[in-house]
PDB file of N, CA and C in Angstrom:
ATOM      1  N   MET A   1    -106.723 -83.138  14.767  1.00 48.00           N
ATOM      2  CA  MET A   1    -106.041 -84.252  15.373  1.00 48.00           C
ATOM      3  C   MET A   1    -105.840 -85.328  14.305  1.00 48.00           C
ATOM      4  N   PRO A   2    -104.637 -85.865  14.180  1.00 52.00           N
ATOM      5  CA  PRO A   2    -104.395 -86.875  13.149  1.00 52.00           C
ATOM      6  C   PRO A   2    -105.118 -88.188  13.471  1.00 52.00           C
ATOM      7  N   ALA A   3    -105.500 -88.875  12.440  1.00 54.00           N
ATOM      8  CA  ALA A   3    -106.176 -90.164  12.597  1.00 54.00           C
ATOM      9  C   ALA A   3    -105.174 -91.211  13.059  1.00 54.00           C
ATOM     10  N   ALA A   4    -105.688 -92.253  13.711  1.00 53.00           N
ATOM     11  CA  ALA A   4    -104.826 -93.334  14.186  1.00 53.00           C
ATOM     12  C   ALA A   4    -104.219 -94.066  12.994  1.00 53.00           C
ATOM     13  N   ALA A   5    -103.011 -94.492  13.152  1.00 53.00           N
ATOM     14  CA  ALA A   5    -102.329 -95.227  12.084  1.00 53.00           C
ATOM     15  C   ALA A   5    -103.064 -96.533  11.815  1.00 53.00           C
ATOM     16  N   PRO A   6    -103.143 -96.960  10.564  1.00 55.00           N
ATOM     17  CA  PRO A   6    -103.863 -98.195  10.253  1.00 55.00           C
ATOM     18  C   PRO A   6    -103.181 -99.438  10.835  1.00 55.00           C
ATOM     19  N   SER A   7    -101.929 -99.291  11.236  1.00 55.00           N
ATOM     20  CA  SER A   7    -101.227-100.448  11.779  1.00 55.00           C
ATOM     21  C   SER A   7    -101.262-100.465  13.302  1.00 55.00           C
ATOM     22  N   ASP A   8    -102.251 -99.792  13.898  1.00 56.00           N
ATOM     23  CA  ASP A   8    -102.384 -99.772  15.348  1.00 56.00           C
ATOM     24  C   ASP A   8    -102.526-101.204  15.853  1.00 56.00           C
ATOM     25  N   ARG A   9    -101.611-101.638  16.715  1.00 59.00           N
ATOM     26  CA  ARG A   9    -101.583-103.042  17.094  1.00 59.00           C
ATOM     27  C   ARG A   9    -102.726-103.458  17.999  1.00 59.00           C
ATOM     28  N   PHE A  10    -103.456-102.506  18.582  1.00 57.00           N
ATOM     29  CA  PHE A  10    -104.577-102.852  19.437  1.00 57.00           C
ATOM     30  C   PHE A  10    -105.913-102.602  18.754  1.00 57.00           C
ATOM     31  N   SER A  11    -105.907-102.486  17.470  1.00 60.00           N
ATOM     32  CA  SER A  11    -107.121-102.236  16.716  1.00 60.00           C
ATOM     33  C   SER A  11    -107.953-103.514  16.617  1.00 60.00           C
ATOM     34  N   GLY A  12    -109.263-103.363  16.641  1.00 60.00           N
ATOM     35  CA  GLY A  12    -110.151-104.508  16.488  1.00 60.00           C
ATOM     36  C   GLY A  12    -110.121-105.095  15.093  1.00 60.00           C
ATOM     37  N   GLN A  13    -109.659-104.310  14.114  1.00 68.00           N
ATOM     38  CA  GLN A  13    -109.646-104.809  12.750  1.00 68.00           C
ATOM     39  C   GLN A  13    -108.544-105.829  12.498  1.00 68.00           C
ATOM     40  N   ASN A  14    -107.482-105.805  13.297  1.00 76.00           N
ATOM     41  CA  ASN A  14    -106.400-106.747  13.026  1.00 76.00           C
ATOM     42  C   ASN A  14    -106.354-107.883  14.043  1.00 76.00           C
ATOM     43  N   MET A  15    -107.439-108.071  14.806  1.00 84.00           N
ATOM     44  CA  MET A  15    -107.518-109.178  15.753  1.00 84.00           C
ATOM     45  C   MET A  15    -108.708-110.060  15.386  1.00 84.00           C
ATOM     46  N   ALA A  16    -108.585-111.350  15.695  1.00 85.00           N
ATOM     47  CA  ALA A  16    -109.649-112.292  15.375  1.00 85.00           C
ATOM     48  C   ALA A  16    -109.833-113.249  16.546  1.00 85.00           C
ATOM     49  N   ASP A  17    -111.007-113.861  16.641  1.00 87.00           N
ATOM     50  CA  ASP A  17    -111.248-114.874  17.659  1.00 87.00           C
ATOM     51  C   ASP A  17    -110.404-116.104  17.352  1.00 87.00           C
ATOM     52  N   CYS A  18    -109.820-116.677  18.389  1.00 87.00           N
ATOM     53  CA  CYS A  18    -109.031-117.895  18.227  1.00 87.00           C
ATOM     54  C   CYS A  18    -109.939-118.993  17.680  1.00 87.00           C
ATOM     55  N   GLY A  19    -109.460-119.707  16.700  1.00 86.00           N
ATOM     56  CA  GLY A  19    -110.243-120.772  16.088  1.00 86.00           C
ATOM     57  C   GLY A  19    -110.202-122.072  16.853  1.00 86.00           C
ATOM     58  N   PHE A  20    -109.449-122.136  17.962  1.00 87.00           N
ATOM     59  CA  PHE A  20    -109.274-123.391  18.677  1.00 87.00           C
ATOM     60  C   PHE A  20    -109.695-123.336  20.136  1.00 87.00           C
ATOM     61  N   CYS A  21    -110.089-122.180  20.636  1.00 86.00           N
ATOM     62  CA  CYS A  21    -110.600-122.091  22.007  1.00 86.00           C
ATOM     63  C   CYS A  21    -111.904-122.881  22.080  1.00 86.00           C
ATOM     64  N   PRO A  22    -112.152-123.579  23.197  1.00 83.00           N
ATOM     65  CA  PRO A  22    -113.390-124.352  23.302  1.00 83.00           C
ATOM     66  C   PRO A  22    -114.618-123.442  23.260  1.00 83.00           C
ATOM     67  N   PRO A  23    -115.670-123.842  22.574  1.00 80.00           N
ATOM     68  CA  PRO A  23    -116.861-122.989  22.454  1.00 80.00           C
ATOM     69  C   PRO A  23    -117.579-122.770  23.782  1.00 80.00           C
ATOM     70  N   THR A  24    -117.381-123.640  24.764  1.00 79.00           N
ATOM     71  CA  THR A  24    -118.050-123.475  26.052  1.00 79.00           C
ATOM     72  C   THR A  24    -117.315-122.500  26.955  1.00 79.00           C
ATOM     73  N   GLY A  25    -116.051-122.228  26.694  1.00 74.00           N
ATOM     74  CA  GLY A  25    -115.268-121.319  27.528  1.00 74.00           C
ATOM     75  C   GLY A  25    -115.093-119.974  26.857  1.00 74.00           C
ATOM     76  N   ARG A  26    -114.117-119.242  27.347  1.00 76.00           N
ATOM     77  CA  ARG A  26    -113.826-117.925  26.785  1.00 76.00           C
ATOM     78  C   ARG A  26    -113.052-118.076  25.490  1.00 76.00           C
ATOM     79  N   ARG A  27    -113.433-117.302  24.496  1.00 81.00           N
ATOM     80  CA  ARG A  27    -112.712-117.295  23.222  1.00 81.00           C
ATOM     81  C   ARG A  27    -111.827-116.061  23.214  1.00 81.00           C
ATOM     82  N   PHE A  28    -110.525-116.283  23.166  1.00 86.00           N
ATOM     83  CA  PHE A  28    -109.581-115.183  23.195  1.00 86.00           C
ATOM     84  C   PHE A  28    -109.418-114.573  21.813  1.00 86.00           C
ATOM     85  N   ARG A  29    -109.137-113.278  21.793  1.00 87.00           N
ATOM     86  CA  ARG A  29    -108.853-112.581  20.539  1.00 87.00           C
ATOM     87  C   ARG A  29    -107.343-112.506  20.381  1.00 87.00           C
ATOM     88  N   THR A  30    -106.878-112.658  19.161  1.00 88.00           N
ATOM     89  CA  THR A  30    -105.448-112.729  18.929  1.00 88.00           C
ATOM     90  C   THR A  30    -105.071-112.194  17.559  1.00 88.00           C
ATOM     91  N   GLN A  31    -103.812-111.814  17.442  1.00 87.00           N
ATOM     92  CA  GLN A  31    -103.253-111.459  16.140  1.00 87.00           C
ATOM     93  C   GLN A  31    -102.411-112.609  15.604  1.00 87.00           C
ATOM     94  N   ARG A  32    -102.062-113.535  16.459  1.00 88.00           N
ATOM     95  CA  ARG A  32    -101.190-114.647  16.061  1.00 88.00           C
ATOM     96  C   ARG A  32    -101.941-115.597  15.156  1.00 88.00           C
ATOM     97  N   GLN A  33    -101.189-116.183  14.229  1.00 88.00           N
ATOM     98  CA  GLN A  33    -101.773-117.114  13.270  1.00 88.00           C
ATOM     99  C   GLN A  33    -100.892-118.344  13.159  1.00 88.00           C
ATOM    100  N   CYS A  34    -101.519-119.443  12.812  1.00 88.00           N
ATOM    101  CA  CYS A  34    -100.786-120.689  12.568  1.00 88.00           C
ATOM    102  C   CYS A  34     -99.815-120.460  11.412  1.00 88.00           C
ATOM    103  N   GLY A  35     -98.628-121.005  11.535  1.00 87.00           N
ATOM    104  CA  GLY A  35     -97.631-120.867  10.485  1.00 87.00           C
ATOM    105  C   GLY A  35     -97.956-121.659   9.228  1.00 87.00           C
ATOM    106  N   GLY A  36     -98.895-122.602   9.329  1.00 88.00           N
ATOM    107  CA  GLY A  36     -99.250-123.406   8.168  1.00 88.00           C
ATOM    108  C   GLY A  36    -100.482-122.919   7.436  1.00 88.00           C
ATOM    109  N   CYS A  37    -101.602-122.807   8.160  1.00 90.00           N
ATOM    110  CA  CYS A  37    -102.878-122.488   7.515  1.00 90.00           C
ATOM    111  C   CYS A  37    -103.355-121.059   7.775  1.00 90.00           C
ATOM    112  N   SER A  38    -102.653-120.304   8.573  1.00 88.00           N
ATOM    113  CA  SER A  38    -102.974-118.907   8.907  1.00 88.00           C
ATOM    114  C   SER A  38    -104.281-118.737   9.675  1.00 88.00           C
ATOM    115  N   GLN A  39    -104.739-119.785  10.348  1.00 90.00           N
ATOM    116  CA  GLN A  39    -105.922-119.661  11.203  1.00 90.00           C
ATOM    117  C   GLN A  39    -105.524-118.944  12.483  1.00 90.00           C
ATOM    118  N   PRO A  40    -106.400-118.103  13.060  1.00 90.00           N
ATOM    119  CA  PRO A  40    -106.081-117.444  14.327  1.00 90.00           C
ATOM    120  C   PRO A  40    -105.859-118.478  15.428  1.00 90.00           C
ATOM    121  N   LEU A  41    -104.774-118.306  16.188  1.00 89.00           N
ATOM    122  CA  LEU A  41    -104.395-119.261  17.220  1.00 89.00           C
ATOM    123  C   LEU A  41    -103.819-118.490  18.407  1.00 89.00           C
ATOM    124  N   CYS A  42    -104.495-118.531  19.555  1.00 88.00           N
ATOM    125  CA  CYS A  42    -104.054-117.736  20.714  1.00 88.00           C
ATOM    126  C   CYS A  42    -102.946-118.444  21.487  1.00 88.00           C
ATOM    127  N   LEU A  43    -102.302-117.698  22.372  1.00 87.00           N
ATOM    128  CA  LEU A  43    -101.201-118.239  23.160  1.00 87.00           C
ATOM    129  C   LEU A  43    -101.673-119.157  24.278  1.00 87.00           C
ATOM    130  N   VAL A  44    -102.959-119.129  24.603  1.00 88.00           N
ATOM    131  CA  VAL A  44    -103.489-120.039  25.620  1.00 88.00           C
ATOM    132  C   VAL A  44    -103.635-121.435  25.022  1.00 88.00           C
ATOM    133  N   CYS A  45    -104.094-121.514  23.795  1.00 87.00           N
ATOM    134  CA  CYS A  45    -104.252-122.811  23.132  1.00 87.00           C
ATOM    135  C   CYS A  45    -102.920-123.384  22.663  1.00 87.00           C
ATOM    136  N   ARG A  46    -101.976-122.542  22.314  1.00 87.00           N
ATOM    137  CA  ARG A  46    -100.667-122.994  21.846  1.00 87.00           C
ATOM    138  C   ARG A  46     -99.621-121.976  22.291  1.00 87.00           C
ATOM    139  N   PRO A  47     -98.994-122.171  23.461  1.00 86.00           N
ATOM    140  CA  PRO A  47     -97.931-121.249  23.878  1.00 86.00           C
ATOM    141  C   PRO A  47     -96.795-121.241  22.861  1.00 86.00           C
ATOM    142  N   GLU A  48     -96.397-120.049  22.469  1.00 81.00           N
ATOM    143  CA  GLU A  48     -95.351-119.926  21.450  1.00 81.00           C
ATOM    144  C   GLU A  48     -93.979-120.072  22.086  1.00 81.00           C
ATOM    145  N   VAL A  49     -93.115-120.832  21.424  1.00 79.00           N
ATOM    146  CA  VAL A  49     -91.744-121.026  21.872  1.00 79.00           C
ATOM    147  C   VAL A  49     -90.837-120.463  20.785  1.00 79.00           C
ATOM    148  N   PRO A  50     -89.976-119.511  21.150  1.00 76.00           N
ATOM    149  CA  PRO A  50     -89.075-118.944  20.136  1.00 76.00           C
ATOM    150  C   PRO A  50     -88.221-120.030  19.472  1.00 76.00           C
ATOM    151  N   GLY A  51     -88.118-119.935  18.178  1.00 78.00           N
ATOM    152  CA  GLY A  51     -87.319-120.902  17.423  1.00 78.00           C
ATOM    153  C   GLY A  51     -88.064-122.166  17.042  1.00 78.00           C
ATOM    154  N   GLN A  52     -89.295-122.314  17.490  1.00 80.00           N
ATOM    155  CA  GLN A  52     -90.114-123.481  17.163  1.00 80.00           C
ATOM    156  C   GLN A  52     -91.265-123.048  16.262  1.00 80.00           C
ATOM    157  N   PRO A  53     -91.703-123.898  15.339  1.00 83.00           N
ATOM    158  CA  PRO A  53     -92.826-123.513  14.480  1.00 83.00           C
ATOM    159  C   PRO A  53     -94.114-123.341  15.292  1.00 83.00           C
ATOM    160  N   PHE A  54     -94.867-122.308  14.953  1.00 86.00           N
ATOM    161  CA  PHE A  54     -96.136-122.007  15.626  1.00 86.00           C
ATOM    162  C   PHE A  54     -97.243-122.614  14.783  1.00 86.00           C
ATOM    163  N   ARG A  55     -97.658-123.833  15.133  1.00 88.00           N
ATOM    164  CA  ARG A  55     -98.620-124.584  14.324  1.00 88.00           C
ATOM    165  C   ARG A  55     -99.856-124.953  15.128  1.00 88.00           C
ATOM    166  N   CYS A  56    -100.975-124.987  14.448  1.00 87.00           N
ATOM    167  CA  CYS A  56    -102.240-125.390  15.068  1.00 87.00           C
ATOM    168  C   CYS A  56    -102.336-126.924  15.053  1.00 87.00           C
ATOM    169  N   PRO A  57    -103.329-127.496  15.740  1.00 85.00           N
ATOM    170  CA  PRO A  57    -103.490-128.950  15.739  1.00 85.00           C
ATOM    171  C   PRO A  57    -103.732-129.512  14.339  1.00 85.00           C
ATOM    172  N   ASP A  58    -104.411-128.756  13.482  1.00 87.00           N
ATOM    173  CA  ASP A  58    -104.688-129.231  12.127  1.00 87.00           C
ATOM    174  C   ASP A  58    -103.427-129.341  11.276  1.00 87.00           C
ATOM    175  N   CYS A  59    -102.407-128.567  11.612  1.00 87.00           N
ATOM    176  CA  CYS A  59    -101.160-128.547  10.830  1.00 87.00           C
ATOM    177  C   CYS A  59    -100.037-129.308  11.527  1.00 87.00           C
ATOM    178  N   GLY A  60    -100.378-130.148  12.491  1.00 83.00           N
ATOM    179  CA  GLY A  60     -99.374-130.974  13.145  1.00 83.00           C
ATOM    180  C   GLY A  60     -98.734-130.354  14.369  1.00 83.00           C
ATOM    181  N   GLY A  61     -99.388-129.373  14.988  1.00 79.00           N
ATOM    182  CA  GLY A  61     -98.831-128.723  16.161  1.00 79.00           C
ATOM    183  C   GLY A  61     -99.145-129.428  17.464  1.00 79.00           C
ATOM    184  N   GLY A  62     -99.834-130.542  17.422  1.00 79.00           N
ATOM    185  CA  GLY A  62    -100.215-131.246  18.653  1.00 79.00           C
ATOM    186  C   GLY A  62    -101.594-130.832  19.109  1.00 79.00           C
ATOM    187  N   SER A  63    -102.031-131.426  20.192  1.00 82.00           N
ATOM    188  CA  SER A  63    -103.383-131.142  20.670  1.00 82.00           C
ATOM    189  C   SER A  63    -103.474-129.742  21.280  1.00 82.00           C
ATOM    190  N   VAL A  64    -104.693-129.239  21.368  1.00 85.00           N
ATOM    191  CA  VAL A  64    -104.949-127.927  21.953  1.00 85.00           C
ATOM    192  C   VAL A  64    -104.676-128.003  23.453  1.00 85.00           C
ATOM    193  N   GLU A  65    -104.019-126.990  23.978  1.00 84.00           N
ATOM    194  CA  GLU A  65    -103.706-126.937  25.402  1.00 84.00           C
ATOM    195  C   GLU A  65    -104.537-125.851  26.068  1.00 84.00           C
ATOM    196  N   ASP A  66    -104.534-125.851  27.379  1.00 84.00           N
ATOM    197  CA  ASP A  66    -105.166-124.783  28.159  1.00 84.00           C
ATOM    198  C   ASP A  66    -104.106-124.250  29.109  1.00 84.00           C
ATOM    199  N   ALA A  67    -103.199-123.458  28.567  1.00 86.00           N
ATOM    200  CA  ALA A  67    -102.059-122.971  29.334  1.00 86.00           C
ATOM    201  C   ALA A  67    -102.479-122.041  30.457  1.00 86.00           C
ATOM    202  N   LEU A  68    -103.643-121.464  30.371  1.00 85.00           N
ATOM    203  CA  LEU A  68    -104.109-120.555  31.407  1.00 85.00           C
ATOM    204  C   LEU A  68    -104.505-121.301  32.678  1.00 85.00           C
ATOM    205  N   HIS A  69    -105.163-122.444  32.526  1.00 85.00           N
ATOM    206  CA  HIS A  69    -105.640-123.205  33.679  1.00 85.00           C
ATOM    207  C   HIS A  69    -104.749-124.393  34.025  1.00 85.00           C
ATOM    208  N   MET A  70    -103.997-124.909  33.062  1.00 87.00           N
ATOM    209  CA  MET A  70    -103.113-126.058  33.291  1.00 87.00           C
ATOM    210  C   MET A  70    -101.734-125.781  32.693  1.00 87.00           C
ATOM    211  N   PRO A  71    -100.986-124.847  33.283  1.00 88.00           N
ATOM    212  CA  PRO A  71     -99.683-124.512  32.707  1.00 88.00           C
ATOM    213  C   PRO A  71     -98.666-125.637  32.803  1.00 88.00           C
ATOM    214  N   SER A  72     -98.829-126.540  33.773  1.00 89.00           N
ATOM    215  CA  SER A  72     -97.848-127.620  33.932  1.00 89.00           C
ATOM    216  C   SER A  72     -97.825-128.544  32.714  1.00 89.00           C
ATOM    217  N   GLU A  73     -98.972-128.764  32.088  1.00 88.00           N
ATOM    218  CA  GLU A  73     -99.011-129.614  30.884  1.00 88.00           C
ATOM    219  C   GLU A  73     -98.297-128.936  29.726  1.00 88.00           C
ATOM    220  N   ALA A  74     -98.495-127.640  29.570  1.00 87.00           N
ATOM    221  CA  ALA A  74     -97.812-126.911  28.505  1.00 87.00           C
ATOM    222  C   ALA A  74     -96.306-126.878  28.760  1.00 87.00           C
ATOM    223  N   ILE A  75     -95.913-126.712  30.022  1.00 89.00           N
ATOM    224  CA  ILE A  75     -94.488-126.700  30.369  1.00 89.00           C
ATOM    225  C   ILE A  75     -93.861-128.057  30.083  1.00 89.00           C
ATOM    226  N   ALA A  76     -94.561-129.133  30.413  1.00 89.00           N
ATOM    227  CA  ALA A  76     -94.036-130.478  30.148  1.00 89.00           C
ATOM    228  C   ALA A  76     -93.832-130.702  28.653  1.00 89.00           C
ATOM    229  N   ARG A  77     -94.776-130.235  27.841  1.00 85.00           N
ATOM    230  CA  ARG A  77     -94.634-130.403  26.389  1.00 85.00           C
ATOM    231  C   ARG A  77     -93.440-129.620  25.870  1.00 85.00           C
ATOM    232  N   ILE A  78     -93.287-128.398  26.336  1.00 86.00           N
ATOM    233  CA  ILE A  78     -92.193-127.551  25.853  1.00 86.00           C
ATOM    234  C   ILE A  78     -90.850-128.105  26.306  1.00 86.00           C
ATOM    235  N   GLN A  79     -90.765-128.548  27.561  1.00 87.00           N
ATOM    236  CA  GLN A  79     -89.516-129.123  28.053  1.00 87.00           C
ATOM    237  C   GLN A  79     -89.190-130.423  27.331  1.00 87.00           C
ATOM    238  N   GLY A  80     -90.212-131.151  26.898  1.00 84.00           N
ATOM    239  CA  GLY A  80     -90.008-132.397  26.153  1.00 84.00           C
ATOM    240  C   GLY A  80     -89.327-132.171  24.814  1.00 84.00           C
ATOM    241  N   THR A  81     -89.518-130.992  24.244  1.00 81.00           N
ATOM    242  CA  THR A  81     -88.865-130.687  22.970  1.00 81.00           C
ATOM    243  C   THR A  81     -87.452-130.143  23.173  1.00 81.00           C
ATOM    244  N   GLY A  82     -87.095-129.871  24.440  1.00 85.00           N
ATOM    245  CA  GLY A  82     -85.774-129.327  24.723  1.00 85.00           C
ATOM    246  C   GLY A  82     -85.673-127.823  24.568  1.00 85.00           C
ATOM    247  N   ALA A  83     -86.807-127.167  24.385  1.00 84.00           N
ATOM    248  CA  ALA A  83     -86.824-125.711  24.209  1.00 84.00           C
ATOM    249  C   ALA A  83     -86.962-125.030  25.565  1.00 84.00           C
ATOM    250  N   PRO A  84     -86.519-123.789  25.681  1.00 86.00           N
ATOM    251  CA  PRO A  84     -86.700-123.071  26.943  1.00 86.00           C
ATOM    252  C   PRO A  84     -88.176-122.725  27.155  1.00 86.00           C
ATOM    253  N   VAL A  85     -88.621-122.821  28.393  1.00 87.00           N
ATOM    254  CA  VAL A  85     -90.019-122.541  28.745  1.00 87.00           C
ATOM    255  C   VAL A  85     -90.196-121.029  28.869  1.00 87.00           C
ATOM    256  N   PRO A  86     -91.234-120.461  28.249  1.00 87.00           N
ATOM    257  CA  PRO A  86     -91.489-119.026  28.397  1.00 87.00           C
ATOM    258  C   PRO A  86     -91.683-118.656  29.870  1.00 87.00           C
ATOM    259  N   PHE A  87     -91.143-117.508  30.245  1.00 89.00           N
ATOM    260  CA  PHE A  87     -91.172-117.070  31.640  1.00 89.00           C
ATOM    261  C   PHE A  87     -92.593-116.946  32.160  1.00 89.00           C
ATOM    262  N   TRP A  88     -93.520-116.452  31.339  1.00 88.00           N
ATOM    263  CA  TRP A  88     -94.885-116.240  31.814  1.00 88.00           C
ATOM    264  C   TRP A  88     -95.549-117.551  32.201  1.00 88.00           C
ATOM    265  N   LEU A  89     -95.182-118.655  31.541  1.00 90.00           N
ATOM    266  CA  LEU A  89     -95.755-119.948  31.902  1.00 90.00           C
ATOM    267  C   LEU A  89     -95.211-120.425  33.252  1.00 90.00           C
ATOM    268  N   THR A  90     -93.912-120.254  33.463  1.00 91.00           N
ATOM    269  CA  THR A  90     -93.304-120.636  34.736  1.00 91.00           C
ATOM    270  C   THR A  90     -93.908-119.830  35.873  1.00 91.00           C
ATOM    271  N   LEU A  91     -94.067-118.549  35.668  1.00 92.00           N
ATOM    272  CA  LEU A  91     -94.648-117.675  36.682  1.00 92.00           C
ATOM    273  C   LEU A  91     -96.095-118.069  36.976  1.00 92.00           C
ATOM    274  N   LEU A  92     -96.857-118.377  35.948  1.00 91.00           N
ATOM    275  CA  LEU A  92     -98.251-118.786  36.129  1.00 91.00           C
ATOM    276  C   LEU A  92     -98.337-120.090  36.924  1.00 91.00           C
ATOM    277  N   GLN A  93     -97.465-121.036  36.625  1.00 91.00           N
ATOM    278  CA  GLN A  93     -97.464-122.302  37.357  1.00 91.00           C
ATOM    279  C   GLN A  93     -97.123-122.081  38.833  1.00 91.00           C
ATOM    280  N   GLU A  94     -96.123-121.251  39.107  1.00 91.00           N
ATOM    281  CA  GLU A  94     -95.747-120.973  40.497  1.00 91.00           C
ATOM    282  C   GLU A  94     -96.881-120.291  41.249  1.00 91.00           C
ATOM    283  N   ARG A  95     -97.562-119.379  40.609  1.00 90.00           N
ATOM    284  CA  ARG A  95     -98.679-118.688  41.265  1.00 90.00           C
ATOM    285  C   ARG A  95     -99.838-119.638  41.553  1.00 90.00           C
ATOM    286  N   MET A  96    -100.092-120.561  40.651  1.00 86.00           N
ATOM    287  CA  MET A  96    -101.170-121.525  40.877  1.00 86.00           C
ATOM    288  C   MET A  96    -100.821-122.464  42.030  1.00 86.00           C
ATOM    289  N   GLN A  97     -99.554-122.869  42.129  1.00 85.00           N
ATOM    290  CA  GLN A  97     -99.132-123.735  43.230  1.00 85.00           C
ATOM    291  C   GLN A  97     -99.226-122.993  44.560  1.00 85.00           C
ATOM    292  N   THR A  98     -98.836-121.730  44.575  1.00 83.00           N
ATOM    293  CA  THR A  98     -98.908-120.931  45.792  1.00 83.00           C
ATOM    294  C   THR A  98    -100.367-120.709  46.202  1.00 83.00           C
ATOM    295  N   ALA A  99    -101.221-120.447  45.244  1.00 77.00           N
ATOM    296  CA  ALA A  99    -102.636-120.230  45.551  1.00 77.00           C
ATOM    297  C   ALA A  99    -103.272-121.504  46.095  1.00 77.00           C
ATOM    298  N   ALA A 100    -102.920-122.657  45.548  1.00 71.00           N
ATOM    299  CA  ALA A 100    -103.470-123.923  46.038  1.00 71.00           C
ATOM    300  C   ALA A 100    -102.994-124.188  47.452  1.00 71.00           C
ATOM    301  N   ALA A 101    -101.741-123.879  47.754  1.00 66.00           N
ATOM    302  CA  ALA A 101    -101.213-124.105  49.106  1.00 66.00           C
ATOM    303  C   ALA A 101    -101.868-123.164  50.108  1.00 66.00           C
ATOM    304  N   SER A 102    -102.117-121.928  49.731  1.00 62.00           N
ATOM    305  CA  SER A 102    -102.708-120.971  50.663  1.00 62.00           C
ATOM    306  C   SER A 102    -104.186-121.272  50.914  1.00 62.00           C
ATOM    307  N   VAL A 103    -104.864-121.898  49.974  1.00 57.00           N
ATOM    308  CA  VAL A 103    -106.272-122.277  50.163  1.00 57.00           C
ATOM    309  C   VAL A 103    -106.362-123.384  51.207  1.00 57.00           C
ATOM    310  N   ASP A 104    -105.408-124.306  51.209  1.00 55.00           N
ATOM    311  CA  ASP A 104    -105.411-125.391  52.191  1.00 55.00           C
ATOM    312  C   ASP A 104    -105.179-124.876  53.601  1.00 55.00           C
ATOM    313  N   ASP A 105    -104.443-123.780  53.728  1.00 58.00           N
ATOM    314  CA  ASP A 105    -104.124-123.229  55.033  1.00 58.00           C
ATOM    315  C   ASP A 105    -105.184-122.240  55.533  1.00 58.00           C
ATOM    316  N   ALA A 106    -106.167-121.930  54.723  1.00 57.00           N
ATOM    317  CA  ALA A 106    -107.164-120.918  55.097  1.00 57.00           C
ATOM    318  C   ALA A 106    -108.063-121.454  56.211  1.00 57.00           C
ATOM    319  N   VAL A 107    -108.430-120.556  57.102  1.00 61.00           N
ATOM    320  CA  VAL A 107    -109.353-120.895  58.189  1.00 61.00           C
ATOM    321  C   VAL A 107    -110.738-120.439  57.778  1.00 61.00           C
ATOM    322  N   ILE A 108    -111.675-121.366  57.805  1.00 64.00           N
ATOM    323  CA  ILE A 108    -113.044-121.051  57.405  1.00 64.00           C
ATOM    324  C   ILE A 108    -113.908-120.973  58.661  1.00 64.00           C
ATOM    325  N   PRO A 109    -114.504-119.819  58.952  1.00 67.00           N
ATOM    326  CA  PRO A 109    -115.349-119.708  60.146  1.00 67.00           C
ATOM    327  C   PRO A 109    -116.637-120.508  59.992  1.00 67.00           C
ATOM    328  N   GLU A 110    -117.104-121.016  61.107  1.00 67.00           N
ATOM    329  CA  GLU A 110    -118.328-121.824  61.075  1.00 67.00           C
ATOM    330  C   GLU A 110    -119.557-120.990  61.257  1.00 67.00           C
TER     331      GLU A 110
END
């Protein structure tokens, strides 16, 4: 059986822990790197927008975001630059709004 290609995109050797995820929360593994300093930077801390530079906070990319738990803040930042919002962020925001509305309507037995 042939060995796996060294460029296997899901290999542990080509992924690193994000350097900007908070130490108290989950640290995501990523292949993405800052365009300036090449530090690992996940899409939760900095959602990538096509045509815009992918920069970490140290290289002038703005503050670290939490797009997984607060997608509306990331969407506001992206819309502020006039760039199109990635579909996954819009979908995540809609799902969070729907989940919050359905929790309010839930009946809790006594």
